Amino acid sequence: MSLNVLDCTLRDGGYYCDWDFNESLVGKYLSAMSLAKVDIVEIGFRFLPQSKSIGKFAYCEDDFLNSLSLPGNISYSVMINASELIDHAKGIKAAVNLLFTDKKNSPVDIVRIATHFKELEQCKEIAKNLNKLGYRVFLNIMQITLLDSKTISEMSSDVRKWDLIEVLYFADSLGNMESESVSMIVDSISKEWVNEIGIHTHDNKNQALSNTMKAIESGVSFVDATILGMGRGAGNARMEDLLVEIVSKGYDKYNPDPIFPLVINDFSRLKNEYNWGPNIYYNLSAMYGIHPTYIQEMSGDQRYSSEQMLSAINFLKDVESSFYSFESMIRAIPRSLGDQNGDWSAKNWARGKDVLIIGAGPSTKLYIDEIIAYIKRKNPIVLCLNINEYIPAKLVTAYVACSEWKILAECSRYLDLQKPIILPLKNLPKELKKLLSNINILDYGLLVKDGEFDISDNGCVLDRELTIAYALSIATASGAKQVLLTGIDGYEASNPKQLEMISRLEQYKNLSNAKPIYALTPTTYPIEDKSIYMSERFDQMALLLETGKYFKLVCGAGNEDAEEVKRLTVLYTLAGAKGLDISANVEVVKACKEGVDLAFSLAEEFDINLKIRPFILVSVGMPGDHHVRKAVINLDTCIKCNLCIPVCPTDAIPESLVVIKDKCIGCDNCSAICPRPDIIHYEHNQRSLRQLLPECLKAGAEQIELHAAVSDDETIMDEWRLVSEVCPDGHISMCLDRLHLSNFAFENRIEKAKEIAKERLIIQSDGYPMSGGADDYNTTLQAVATADILNKKFNMTLRKRTNTLIYKKTNDVNQLLSGGTNSLTAKLAQQAGVKFQGASIGTFARQIVKEIVDDDDFYKNNKLIKKGYLIAKELVIANVGEINE
Ligand code: SF4
Ligand code: SF4
C-alpha cells in the first residue's frame, strides 16, 4: 500500500511561537524535508487577518511563500479553520476568495480544512469553492473520539457524496485515543469512504507513534508528524521516529537521516524554550477528555503551581471541557490568598511623576526606538513587567513581578539587572525567598480575592495575579501623576482574556484613587491613547512654559501681509521670541518660515546663539471675534474726515479710504474714532478650518490658536475639538477675554477646553483685546488682572491653616499674558504676585520696530536688522528675562 507522509511542524508547532519561525531555521527545515523525501509539508495556517500580532506562517500568503526556497519534490499544504470561514460576515464564498487566488498563481497545492463534526455541513461549500479554484482539498475531522462508530460511518458517507474531498483525515485532538479505537475509527470510515484516509495523532499518553503505526496497519495512507513532536498541547508523533519506523516496515523511499541534525541543533533548543511534549498533566487531560489547550495555557503562563494545575484538572474533569474556554479555566484555577501588607511602602515613591509601565506585547518591540527616546526625553519612573529583553535595564527604574512561576524562571537574572525588583515577597515559598536573598527587593504586598481591586501604600488586593494590575497599584500608591502604558496590546475582541482585562481596567478606573491612564502604543483596550511621537518639540515648548521663557510675537490673526510678517519674524526670532502668532494663511506661514530661516542664518553673524526654533502658531477665530475680522468703510456715507487714517496701527487705511484687507487686523481703532457709527462695519473671514489648518501645518506651522471670545459656547467647543483633532501632537491655544465673557463664562470655557486639550492647552488671557500701543501700567492692567482670575481658579489652592491662596506646585493651566501687553506687563504682574508662563505681545511689539520693518533697505542693511532686533530684544527680556540658549 502506498503511504504519504505529511510534516506539519510549522503549522502545529506555530501554536508555541505564534508562527514566528526564523528564516534560517525554515531554510534548514525545508531542505531536510526534501532530502528525507517527505511527501507533503503543511507550511502553516492561512488565517483571516487577526488583531493579535502573529508570524507570517499563520497567514502563509502566496507572496511570502514565493519568497521562500521551496524544494520542488514536495507538495505544499496550508490549513484553514472551517469556523473562521463559516463565521465570516460576507459568507463562505467571499471568505474563500479573500484567502485564495486561482491555484495557477499559488505555490499551495493542498488546502486542509480543520473542522468539528458540528460544522461539517458548511465545509461542503468551503470545499466546493476551493475545488473551483483548482486546489486539492483534504478534510480533517477534529475530536473524532467523541463520535460513535455509526456517526462516523454516516459522516463518511455524507462527505463521499460531496465528491470534493481527496483525503478524509481524523485527528486525536484530545490525545486520548487507544489503539483499539484507531482500528474502530478506520473501519467505520472505510465502510462508506472509498478515497484515502489520513490520521493526525497527539502524544498526551506517549501513544502518538504507536497509534499512527496502528492506523497504517488498518489502512490509513496519509500520516502526520512533526519534528521532535512540536505541536499544540503535548505535541504529535515525532517525524524522526516515524520515518525510522516506516523504513523498517519497508517504506524505504524515506530517509530519516537529514532530520536528526535538525532535531539536535535546532528543535531541541525550541523544545527547551517552549516545553511541549507529554507529561503528567497532558496524560491526565487525555484521560479525562480535557482539551489540551487548558494544559498548554497553564504551563505556558507559568503562574500556576503544580498544585493549582492538578486542582484545575480536577475541576475540569467534572465539567464540559472538550472545548477550550478561558472562562472555564479561570473558574478552574484555585486562588491563593497572599498578604496585602508588604514591608515596602510605595507612598510618594513616584510622587508627581509620570509612571511608564512597559508590557511584553509585540508593540514594545515594534516601537522600541520611540520608547527609548521617550524615556530619555521625559524621564518617567519606568516599571517593566517582568524582564523584557528589549528595554535596557539602565532605563528601567524597577522591575515588577507577581507570578511565582515567572519569578522562579527569572530570579537568576535579577542580580545582573542591578535594579530593584518589586514583588509580593510574603506570597513566595521559602525556597524561592532564599534565591532572592541577595536581590534588592521592594516587597509590595498582594492579596488575591475574587472580584476585588483595592490599593494601599503597602500592597493591593486583586482578583488574580495580574502583573499589569499589580503594577497599576504600585503606580497609584506611589502618587504618580499619570500612568502611561506600552506593550499592553490586548487580544482579539472575542478572546475571553480581552474581556477579563477590560473588566479589570474598568474596575481600576472606578477606584477613587485611580490615576489617569494613557496608552503610548496601539492597544485594543479602552484606554485613551497619547502619541509616543509627541516630540522633542512638544517637550521644548513645555519647558519654555514651565520656565516662563515663552515670548510670543503676535503678527495679527488678520494680518495677511506676508512680507511684513517675514520681517517681524526675522527681528523677533533674533531677539529670542519662541512663538510667532500669525494669520492662518499658507502664504503667510511660508513667509514666516522663511523669516525664521533668515534669522538663523544671520544669528552667527550677530554672534547670537539660537538653538530652539520659534514655534509658528496660526490663529483662527470665530465669527464676531476681533482678531479675525476686517474693517470695511462705506465710502457712500463716509464724510472723509480722515481721522481713522493715523490711528490704524497697521497702515491699513490709505488715503483712498479703501481698507487694505491683508493689513487690517480688525482692531477697532478706526471705528472707535469714526464720528458716525454706520460708516465702518466688519466682515468675518469665512474659511473652512478643516481644510485650511492641515495646509498651514503642512506649510510649517506647529500650533493653532482659536480666538474664542464670543458667546456661542457650543459652536466654540465644536471648533476647539476640530483644532485639537487637526493638531494632536502640538500645543493648542485658546484666546479668551473678559470683555466678552463674564468671569464665570471665562472659567467655564477653560474647564471645557482643558477636557479636550489636556496638557496641550495654553490659555491666552486677553486682558483688553487689541488695546496695546501705549507703554504704561494702565494699558497692561487688564492683562495682569485676567491672568489673576485664571490663576485663582486653576493654579492656586487654599491653604486652610492660614486661609490664604497659594500657588500649586505645578500649573493646571498654562497661560500667556495678552491684550494690552507692553514692556511693563511682566513688571506689573510680578509686583501683583501674578504668575504667568509667557507673554504674548502684538501691537506694541510691532509698533516699536515699525520704522525698521517698513524700511525699503531692510534686507540690504544688516545694521538695520541688528538695530531692530536689539529693540525687540529689550521687550523680550522685559517680559521673560534673558533667553540663555
Ligand atoms: S484701525 Fe484696525 S480695524 Fe481699522 S483698518 Fe486699521 S487695522 Fe483694521
Ligand atoms: S473716520 Fe470715519 S468718516 Fe472719517 S474718514 Fe474714516 S471712515 Fe470716514
PDB file of C-alpha atoms in Angstrom, residues 7-221:
ATOM      1  CA  ASP A   7       5.008  17.131   8.095  1.00  0.00           C
ATOM      2  CA  CYS A   8       3.101  19.918   9.863  1.00  0.00           C
ATOM      3  CA  THR A   9       5.818  21.262  12.179  1.00  0.00           C
ATOM      4  CA  LEU A  10       5.479  24.873  11.081  1.00  0.00           C
ATOM      5  CA  ARG A  11       1.700  24.755  11.276  1.00  0.00           C
ATOM      6  CA  ASP A  12       1.121  22.875  14.528  1.00  0.00           C
ATOM      7  CA  GLY A  13       4.353  23.990  16.217  1.00  0.00           C
ATOM      8  CA  GLY A  14       3.346  27.573  15.500  1.00  0.00           C
ATOM      9  CA  TYR A  15       0.967  27.426  18.461  1.00  0.00           C
ATOM     10  CA  TYR A  16       4.035  27.761  20.652  1.00  0.00           C
ATOM     11  CA  CYS A  17       5.902  30.570  18.878  1.00  0.00           C
ATOM     12  CA  ASP A  18       2.963  32.427  17.357  1.00  0.00           C
ATOM     13  CA  TRP A  19       4.014  31.135  13.926  1.00  0.00           C
ATOM     14  CA  ASP A  20       7.104  33.295  14.009  1.00  0.00           C
ATOM     15  CA  PHE A  21       9.880  30.962  12.818  1.00  0.00           C
ATOM     16  CA  ASN A  22      13.221  32.366  11.872  1.00  0.00           C
ATOM     17  CA  GLU A  23      14.342  32.363   8.272  1.00  0.00           C
ATOM     18  CA  SER A  24      17.469  30.262   8.702  1.00  0.00           C
ATOM     19  CA  LEU A  25      15.627  27.553  10.640  1.00  0.00           C
ATOM     20  CA  VAL A  26      12.954  27.376   7.935  1.00  0.00           C
ATOM     21  CA  GLY A  27      15.633  27.061   5.224  1.00  0.00           C
ATOM     22  CA  LYS A  28      17.280  24.136   7.044  1.00  0.00           C
ATOM     23  CA  TYR A  29      13.897  22.553   7.755  1.00  0.00           C
ATOM     24  CA  LEU A  30      12.752  22.662   4.117  1.00  0.00           C
ATOM     25  CA  SER A  31      15.938  21.185   2.796  1.00  0.00           C
ATOM     26  CA  ALA A  32      15.804  18.391   5.422  1.00  0.00           C
ATOM     27  CA  MET A  33      12.208  17.642   4.401  1.00  0.00           C
ATOM     28  CA  SER A  34      13.247  17.440   0.781  1.00  0.00           C
ATOM     29  CA  LEU A  35      16.181  15.090   1.492  1.00  0.00           C
ATOM     30  CA  ALA A  36      14.032  12.939   3.795  1.00  0.00           C
ATOM     31  CA  LYS A  37      11.545  12.537   0.895  1.00  0.00           C
ATOM     32  CA  VAL A  38       8.611  13.722   2.975  1.00  0.00           C
ATOM     33  CA  ASP A  39       5.638  13.933   0.583  1.00  0.00           C
ATOM     34  CA  ILE A  40       3.751  16.945   1.901  1.00  0.00           C
ATOM     35  CA  VAL A  41       4.782  19.881   4.038  1.00  0.00           C
ATOM     36  CA  GLU A  42       1.960  21.721   5.721  1.00  0.00           C
ATOM     37  CA  ILE A  43       3.700  25.033   5.878  1.00  0.00           C
ATOM     38  CA  GLY A  44       1.295  26.867   8.144  1.00  0.00           C
ATOM     39  CA  PHE A  45      -2.191  28.202   8.571  1.00  0.00           C
ATOM     40  CA  ARG A  46      -3.964  30.581   6.289  1.00  0.00           C
ATOM     41  CA  PHE A  47      -5.842  32.590   8.888  1.00  0.00           C
ATOM     42  CA  LEU A  48      -8.024  35.571   8.142  1.00  0.00           C
ATOM     43  CA  PRO A  49      -6.389  38.772   9.496  1.00  0.00           C
ATOM     44  CA  GLN A  50      -6.063  38.624  13.284  1.00  0.00           C
ATOM     45  CA  SER A  51      -5.862  41.607  15.648  1.00  0.00           C
ATOM     46  CA  LYS A  52      -3.081  39.924  17.598  1.00  0.00           C
ATOM     47  CA  SER A  53       0.379  40.212  16.085  1.00  0.00           C
ATOM     48  CA  ILE A  54       1.418  36.768  14.830  1.00  0.00           C
ATOM     49  CA  GLY A  55       4.084  35.492  12.467  1.00  0.00           C
ATOM     50  CA  LYS A  56       3.931  35.001   8.728  1.00  0.00           C
ATOM     51  CA  PHE A  57       3.383  31.241   8.927  1.00  0.00           C
ATOM     52  CA  ALA A  58      -0.050  31.985  10.400  1.00  0.00           C
ATOM     53  CA  TYR A  59      -1.099  33.575   7.123  1.00  0.00           C
ATOM     54  CA  CYS A  60       1.146  31.849   4.549  1.00  0.00           C
ATOM     55  CA  GLU A  61       0.355  34.446   1.926  1.00  0.00           C
ATOM     56  CA  ASP A  62       1.390  33.452  -1.578  1.00  0.00           C
ATOM     57  CA  ASP A  63       3.929  36.280  -1.876  1.00  0.00           C
ATOM     58  CA  PHE A  64       5.543  35.193   1.354  1.00  0.00           C
ATOM     59  CA  LEU A  65       5.648  31.526   0.311  1.00  0.00           C
ATOM     60  CA  ASN A  66       7.133  32.518  -3.051  1.00  0.00           C
ATOM     61  CA  SER A  67       9.908  34.321  -1.171  1.00  0.00           C
ATOM     62  CA  LEU A  68      10.970  31.009   0.449  1.00  0.00           C
ATOM     63  CA  SER A  69      13.143  28.486  -1.349  1.00  0.00           C
ATOM     64  CA  LEU A  70      10.539  25.750  -1.622  1.00  0.00           C
ATOM     65  CA  PRO A  71      12.094  22.446  -2.782  1.00  0.00           C
ATOM     66  CA  GLY A  72      10.325  21.078  -5.840  1.00  0.00           C
ATOM     67  CA  ASN A  73       9.909  17.454  -4.768  1.00  0.00           C
ATOM     68  CA  ILE A  74       7.346  18.298  -2.075  1.00  0.00           C
ATOM     69  CA  SER A  75       3.658  19.192  -2.231  1.00  0.00           C
ATOM     70  CA  TYR A  76       2.660  22.114  -0.010  1.00  0.00           C
ATOM     71  CA  SER A  77      -0.471  22.419   2.020  1.00  0.00           C
ATOM     72  CA  VAL A  78      -1.978  25.066   4.292  1.00  0.00           C
ATOM     73  CA  MET A  79      -4.611  24.506   6.936  1.00  0.00           C
ATOM     74  CA  ILE A  80      -7.737  26.611   7.371  1.00  0.00           C
ATOM     75  CA  ASN A  81     -10.127  26.593  10.306  1.00  0.00           C
ATOM     76  CA  ALA A  82     -13.651  25.989   8.987  1.00  0.00           C
ATOM     77  CA  SER A  83     -15.173  28.019  11.834  1.00  0.00           C
ATOM     78  CA  GLU A  84     -13.328  31.165  10.717  1.00  0.00           C
ATOM     79  CA  LEU A  85     -14.811  30.998   7.227  1.00  0.00           C
ATOM     80  CA  ILE A  86     -18.258  29.968   8.412  1.00  0.00           C
ATOM     81  CA  ASP A  87     -18.397  32.990  10.725  1.00  0.00           C
ATOM     82  CA  HIS A  88     -17.218  35.433   8.074  1.00  0.00           C
ATOM     83  CA  ALA A  89     -19.590  38.391   7.773  1.00  0.00           C
ATOM     84  CA  LYS A  90     -19.642  38.236   3.975  1.00  0.00           C
ATOM     85  CA  GLY A  91     -20.214  34.492   3.740  1.00  0.00           C
ATOM     86  CA  ILE A  92     -18.138  31.431   2.962  1.00  0.00           C
ATOM     87  CA  LYS A  93     -17.527  32.069  -0.723  1.00  0.00           C
ATOM     88  CA  ALA A  94     -16.278  35.601  -0.079  1.00  0.00           C
ATOM     89  CA  ALA A  95     -14.026  34.317   2.723  1.00  0.00           C
ATOM     90  CA  VAL A  96     -12.517  31.641   0.464  1.00  0.00           C
ATOM     91  CA  ASN A  97     -11.911  34.194  -2.271  1.00  0.00           C
ATOM     92  CA  LEU A  98     -10.369  36.538   0.237  1.00  0.00           C
ATOM     93  CA  LEU A  99      -7.861  33.902   1.273  1.00  0.00           C
ATOM     94  CA  PHE A 100      -7.132  32.108  -2.001  1.00  0.00           C
ATOM     95  CA  THR A 101      -6.454  33.014  -5.605  1.00  0.00           C
ATOM     96  CA  ASP A 102      -6.504  30.616  -8.509  1.00  0.00           C
ATOM     97  CA  LYS A 103      -4.213  27.638  -7.826  1.00  0.00           C
ATOM     98  CA  LYS A 104      -2.287  28.500 -11.002  1.00  0.00           C
ATOM     99  CA  ASN A 105      -0.947  31.592  -9.215  1.00  0.00           C
ATOM    100  CA  SER A 106      -0.152  29.962  -5.891  1.00  0.00           C
ATOM    101  CA  PRO A 107       2.599  27.650  -4.598  1.00  0.00           C
ATOM    102  CA  VAL A 108      -0.029  25.976  -2.386  1.00  0.00           C
ATOM    103  CA  ASP A 109      -1.185  22.575  -3.695  1.00  0.00           C
ATOM    104  CA  ILE A 110      -3.438  21.352  -0.905  1.00  0.00           C
ATOM    105  CA  VAL A 111      -5.836  23.030   1.489  1.00  0.00           C
ATOM    106  CA  ARG A 112      -6.660  21.096   4.621  1.00  0.00           C
ATOM    107  CA  ILE A 113      -9.935  22.102   6.280  1.00  0.00           C
ATOM    108  CA  ALA A 114      -9.921  21.582  10.052  1.00  0.00           C
ATOM    109  CA  THR A 115     -13.443  21.121  11.320  1.00  0.00           C
ATOM    110  CA  HIS A 116     -15.515  19.831  14.186  1.00  0.00           C
ATOM    111  CA  PHE A 117     -18.331  17.424  13.384  1.00  0.00           C
ATOM    112  CA  LYS A 118     -20.963  20.085  14.079  1.00  0.00           C
ATOM    113  CA  GLU A 119     -19.575  22.317  11.293  1.00  0.00           C
ATOM    114  CA  LEU A 120     -19.360  19.544   8.725  1.00  0.00           C
ATOM    115  CA  GLU A 121     -22.304  20.621   6.591  1.00  0.00           C
ATOM    116  CA  GLN A 122     -20.842  24.074   5.901  1.00  0.00           C
ATOM    117  CA  CYS A 123     -17.500  22.545   4.937  1.00  0.00           C
ATOM    118  CA  LYS A 124     -19.090  21.379   1.706  1.00  0.00           C
ATOM    119  CA  GLU A 125     -19.316  24.953   0.447  1.00  0.00           C
ATOM    120  CA  ILE A 126     -15.764  25.690   1.522  1.00  0.00           C
ATOM    121  CA  ALA A 127     -14.507  22.595  -0.321  1.00  0.00           C
ATOM    122  CA  LYS A 128     -16.576  23.401  -3.407  1.00  0.00           C
ATOM    123  CA  ASN A 129     -15.108  26.877  -3.708  1.00  0.00           C
ATOM    124  CA  LEU A 130     -11.561  25.631  -3.136  1.00  0.00           C
ATOM    125  CA  ASN A 131     -12.058  22.945  -5.761  1.00  0.00           C
ATOM    126  CA  LYS A 132     -13.244  25.556  -8.201  1.00  0.00           C
ATOM    127  CA  LEU A 133     -10.014  27.469  -7.688  1.00  0.00           C
ATOM    128  CA  GLY A 134      -8.075  24.283  -8.504  1.00  0.00           C
ATOM    129  CA  TYR A 135      -6.794  23.150  -5.079  1.00  0.00           C
ATOM    130  CA  ARG A 136      -6.653  19.598  -3.751  1.00  0.00           C
ATOM    131  CA  VAL A 137      -8.854  19.543  -0.653  1.00  0.00           C
ATOM    132  CA  PHE A 138      -8.346  17.408   2.467  1.00  0.00           C
ATOM    133  CA  LEU A 139     -10.822  17.366   5.330  1.00  0.00           C
ATOM    134  CA  ASN A 140      -9.572  16.977   8.911  1.00  0.00           C
ATOM    135  CA  ILE A 141     -12.241  15.917  11.435  1.00  0.00           C
ATOM    136  CA  MET A 142     -11.214  17.004  14.935  1.00  0.00           C
ATOM    137  CA  GLN A 143     -12.193  15.368  18.216  1.00  0.00           C
ATOM    138  CA  ILE A 144     -13.291  12.203  16.445  1.00  0.00           C
ATOM    139  CA  THR A 145     -13.115  10.198  19.688  1.00  0.00           C
ATOM    140  CA  LEU A 146     -16.291  11.989  20.786  1.00  0.00           C
ATOM    141  CA  LEU A 147     -18.227  10.258  17.957  1.00  0.00           C
ATOM    142  CA  ASP A 148     -19.564   6.707  17.907  1.00  0.00           C
ATOM    143  CA  SER A 149     -18.939   4.270  15.092  1.00  0.00           C
ATOM    144  CA  LYS A 150     -22.350   4.770  13.435  1.00  0.00           C
ATOM    145  CA  THR A 151     -22.000   8.543  13.351  1.00  0.00           C
ATOM    146  CA  ILE A 152     -18.500   8.235  11.872  1.00  0.00           C
ATOM    147  CA  SER A 153     -19.811   5.984   9.078  1.00  0.00           C
ATOM    148  CA  GLU A 154     -22.737   8.270   8.310  1.00  0.00           C
ATOM    149  CA  MET A 155     -20.458  11.267   8.279  1.00  0.00           C
ATOM    150  CA  SER A 156     -18.075   9.492   5.871  1.00  0.00           C
ATOM    151  CA  SER A 157     -20.979   8.612   3.619  1.00  0.00           C
ATOM    152  CA  ASP A 158     -22.138  12.256   3.553  1.00  0.00           C
ATOM    153  CA  VAL A 159     -18.681  13.527   2.690  1.00  0.00           C
ATOM    154  CA  ARG A 160     -18.268  10.896  -0.032  1.00  0.00           C
ATOM    155  CA  LYS A 161     -21.449  12.188  -1.679  1.00  0.00           C
ATOM    156  CA  TRP A 162     -19.987  15.673  -1.936  1.00  0.00           C
ATOM    157  CA  ASP A 163     -17.293  14.259  -4.252  1.00  0.00           C
ATOM    158  CA  LEU A 164     -14.978  17.110  -3.296  1.00  0.00           C
ATOM    159  CA  ILE A 165     -12.555  15.646  -0.739  1.00  0.00           C
ATOM    160  CA  GLU A 166      -9.404  13.754  -1.681  1.00  0.00           C
ATOM    161  CA  VAL A 167      -8.321  12.638   1.798  1.00  0.00           C
ATOM    162  CA  LEU A 168     -10.519  12.280   4.871  1.00  0.00           C
ATOM    163  CA  TYR A 169      -8.369  12.844   7.955  1.00  0.00           C
ATOM    164  CA  PHE A 170      -9.265  12.251  11.564  1.00  0.00           C
ATOM    165  CA  ALA A 171      -7.478  13.847  14.485  1.00  0.00           C
ATOM    166  CA  ASP A 172      -6.977  12.615  18.006  1.00  0.00           C
ATOM    167  CA  SER A 173      -7.490  16.169  19.300  1.00  0.00           C
ATOM    168  CA  LEU A 174      -7.844  15.240  22.953  1.00  0.00           C
ATOM    169  CA  GLY A 175      -4.906  12.836  22.817  1.00  0.00           C
ATOM    170  CA  ASN A 176      -6.929  10.057  24.399  1.00  0.00           C
ATOM    171  CA  MET A 177      -7.117   7.573  21.539  1.00  0.00           C
ATOM    172  CA  GLU A 178      -6.226   3.950  22.261  1.00  0.00           C
ATOM    173  CA  SER A 179      -5.034   1.548  19.548  1.00  0.00           C
ATOM    174  CA  GLU A 180      -8.414  -0.274  19.510  1.00  0.00           C
ATOM    175  CA  SER A 181     -10.242   2.964  18.860  1.00  0.00           C
ATOM    176  CA  VAL A 182      -7.853   3.714  15.970  1.00  0.00           C
ATOM    177  CA  SER A 183      -8.934   0.483  14.253  1.00  0.00           C
ATOM    178  CA  MET A 184     -12.583   1.123  15.074  1.00  0.00           C
ATOM    179  CA  ILE A 185     -12.473   4.626  13.545  1.00  0.00           C
ATOM    180  CA  VAL A 186     -10.650   3.476  10.394  1.00  0.00           C
ATOM    181  CA  ASP A 187     -13.126   0.622   9.954  1.00  0.00           C
ATOM    182  CA  SER A 188     -16.105   2.931  10.478  1.00  0.00           C
ATOM    183  CA  ILE A 189     -14.812   5.387   7.893  1.00  0.00           C
ATOM    184  CA  SER A 190     -13.876   2.650   5.416  1.00  0.00           C
ATOM    185  CA  LYS A 191     -17.427   1.286   5.429  1.00  0.00           C
ATOM    186  CA  GLU A 192     -18.594   4.354   3.498  1.00  0.00           C
ATOM    187  CA  TRP A 193     -15.438   6.068   2.272  1.00  0.00           C
ATOM    188  CA  VAL A 194     -13.651   4.995  -0.856  1.00  0.00           C
ATOM    189  CA  ASN A 195     -10.841   7.550  -1.073  1.00  0.00           C
ATOM    190  CA  GLU A 196      -7.739   7.877   1.061  1.00  0.00           C
ATOM    191  CA  ILE A 197      -7.808   8.195   4.873  1.00  0.00           C
ATOM    192  CA  GLY A 198      -5.367  10.221   6.970  1.00  0.00           C
ATOM    193  CA  ILE A 199      -4.542  10.465  10.672  1.00  0.00           C
ATOM    194  CA  HIS A 200      -3.190  13.206  12.945  1.00  0.00           C
ATOM    195  CA  THR A 201      -2.248  11.927  16.392  1.00  0.00           C
ATOM    196  CA  HIS A 202      -1.400  13.640  19.695  1.00  0.00           C
ATOM    197  CA  ASP A 203       1.093  12.466  22.214  1.00  0.00           C
ATOM    198  CA  ASN A 204      -0.620  13.121  25.552  1.00  0.00           C
ATOM    199  CA  LYS A 205      -0.204   9.497  26.553  1.00  0.00           C
ATOM    200  CA  ASN A 206       3.007   8.797  24.692  1.00  0.00           C
ATOM    201  CA  GLN A 207       0.998   6.883  22.098  1.00  0.00           C
ATOM    202  CA  ALA A 208       1.156   9.178  19.067  1.00  0.00           C
ATOM    203  CA  LEU A 209       3.622   6.991  17.180  1.00  0.00           C
ATOM    204  CA  SER A 210       2.037   3.656  18.092  1.00  0.00           C
ATOM    205  CA  ASN A 211      -1.411   4.979  17.130  1.00  0.00           C
ATOM    206  CA  THR A 212      -0.038   6.207  13.813  1.00  0.00           C
ATOM    207  CA  MET A 213       1.532   2.823  13.093  1.00  0.00           C
ATOM    208  CA  LYS A 214      -1.715   1.100  14.061  1.00  0.00           C
ATOM    209  CA  ALA A 215      -3.580   3.381  11.633  1.00  0.00           C
ATOM    210  CA  ILE A 216      -1.204   2.452   8.791  1.00  0.00           C
ATOM    211  CA  GLU A 217      -1.776  -1.192   9.622  1.00  0.00           C
ATOM    212  CA  SER A 218      -5.552  -0.573   9.499  1.00  0.00           C
ATOM    213  CA  GLY A 219      -5.466   1.044   6.065  1.00  0.00           C
ATOM    214  CA  VAL A 220      -4.626   4.710   6.605  1.00  0.00           C
ATOM    215  CA  SER A 221      -2.387   6.042   3.838  1.00  0.00           C
TER     216      SER A 221
END
